Coordinates of C-alpha atoms in Angstrom, one line a residue:
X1 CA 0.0 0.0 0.0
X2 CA 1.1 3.5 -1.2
X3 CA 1.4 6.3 1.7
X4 CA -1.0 7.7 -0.8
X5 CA -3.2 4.8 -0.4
X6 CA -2.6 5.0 3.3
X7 CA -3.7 8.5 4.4
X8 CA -6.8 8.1 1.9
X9 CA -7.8 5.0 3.9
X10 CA -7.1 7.2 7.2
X11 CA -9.2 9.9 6.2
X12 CA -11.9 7.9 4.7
X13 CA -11.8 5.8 8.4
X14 CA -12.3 8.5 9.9
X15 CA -14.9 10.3 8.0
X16 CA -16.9 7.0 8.6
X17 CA -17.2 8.0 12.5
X18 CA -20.2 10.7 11.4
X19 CA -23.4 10.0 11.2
X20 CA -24.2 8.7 7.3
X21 CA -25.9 11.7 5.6
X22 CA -27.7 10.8 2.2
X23 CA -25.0 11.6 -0.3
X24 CA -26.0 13.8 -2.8
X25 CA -24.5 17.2 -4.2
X26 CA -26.4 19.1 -2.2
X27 CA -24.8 17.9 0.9
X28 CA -21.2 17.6 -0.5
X29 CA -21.4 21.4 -1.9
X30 CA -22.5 21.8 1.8
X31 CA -19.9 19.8 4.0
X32 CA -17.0 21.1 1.1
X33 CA -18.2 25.0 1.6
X34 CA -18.1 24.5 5.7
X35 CA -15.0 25.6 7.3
X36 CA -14.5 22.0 8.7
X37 CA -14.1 20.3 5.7
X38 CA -13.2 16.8 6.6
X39 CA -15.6 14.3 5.2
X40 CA -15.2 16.3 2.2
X41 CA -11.4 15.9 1.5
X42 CA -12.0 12.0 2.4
X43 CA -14.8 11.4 0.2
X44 CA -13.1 13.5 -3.0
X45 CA -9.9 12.1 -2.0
X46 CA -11.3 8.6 -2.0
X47 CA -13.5 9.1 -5.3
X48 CA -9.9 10.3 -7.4
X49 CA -8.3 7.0 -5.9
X50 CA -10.3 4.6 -6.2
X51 CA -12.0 5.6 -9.7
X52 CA -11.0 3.9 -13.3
X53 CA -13.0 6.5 -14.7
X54 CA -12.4 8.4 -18.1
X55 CA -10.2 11.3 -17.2
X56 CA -6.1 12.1 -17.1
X57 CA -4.9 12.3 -13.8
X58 CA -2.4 15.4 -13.7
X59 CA 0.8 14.3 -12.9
X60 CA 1.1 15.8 -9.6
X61 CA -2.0 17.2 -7.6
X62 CA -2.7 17.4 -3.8
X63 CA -5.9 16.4 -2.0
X64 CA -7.0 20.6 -1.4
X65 CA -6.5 21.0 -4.8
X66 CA -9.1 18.2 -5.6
X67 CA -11.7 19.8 -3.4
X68 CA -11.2 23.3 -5.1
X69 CA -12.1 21.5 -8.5
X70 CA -15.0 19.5 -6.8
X71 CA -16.0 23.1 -4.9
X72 CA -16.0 24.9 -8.3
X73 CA -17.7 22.3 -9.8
X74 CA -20.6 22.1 -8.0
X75 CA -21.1 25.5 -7.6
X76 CA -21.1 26.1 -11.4
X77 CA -23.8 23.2 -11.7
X78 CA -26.4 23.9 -9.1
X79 CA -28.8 21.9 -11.2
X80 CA -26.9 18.5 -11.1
X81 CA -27.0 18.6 -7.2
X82 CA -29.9 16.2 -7.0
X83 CA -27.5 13.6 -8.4
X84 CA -25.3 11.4 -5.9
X85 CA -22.1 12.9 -5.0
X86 CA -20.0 9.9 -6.5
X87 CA -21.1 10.6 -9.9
X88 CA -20.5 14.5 -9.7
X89 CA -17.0 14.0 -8.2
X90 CA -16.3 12.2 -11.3
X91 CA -17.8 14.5 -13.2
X92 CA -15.7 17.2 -12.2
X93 CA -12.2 15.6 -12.5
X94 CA -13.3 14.4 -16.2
X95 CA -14.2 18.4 -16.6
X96 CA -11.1 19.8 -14.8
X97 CA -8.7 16.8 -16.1
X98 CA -9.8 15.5 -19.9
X99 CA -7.4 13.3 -22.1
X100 CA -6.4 14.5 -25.4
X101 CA -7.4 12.2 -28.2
X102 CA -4.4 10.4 -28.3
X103 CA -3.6 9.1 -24.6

């Protein structure tokens, strides 16, 4: 296991000691906007990890970073935030991070 891997699995632990909210974009835009933004960086953090979805990684990105593109994200698409938070955490690396044609 990666350190990488490691602290993701720490903060994603440790995220799980809340209460289990239903997990939609309105209450990730919620818990990323709040100034304690823990479950947040796990759950984004853990989303870019574990995905094999369709978008580039950058080559070198840290875990605020990824909540700023989230953040943006789901500000820019208030209409989307009836959709799980998964899916729209997807959706806004494949936005932020898209593959040219020929990777």
């Amino acid at each position: 296991m990666t350190a990488r891997h490691f602290i993701t699995a720490a903060i994603l632990a440790a995220s799980l000691a809340t209460p289990v909210q239903a997990e939609d974009g309105n209450y990730l835009k919620k818990s990323c906007n709040a100034s304690s933004t823990g479950y947040c960086l796990g759950f984004v953090s853990g989303v870019y990890v574990a995905t094999a979805e369709p978008f580039c990684n950058p080559p070198s990105i840290k875990s605020n970073e990824l909540v700023g593109v989230v953040t943006r994200y789901l500000n820019a698409h208030p209409e989307k935030l009836n959709m799980g938070a998964g899916r729209l955490v997807v959706d806004a690396f494949i936005e932020a991070f898209p593959c040219k044609d020929d990777e």
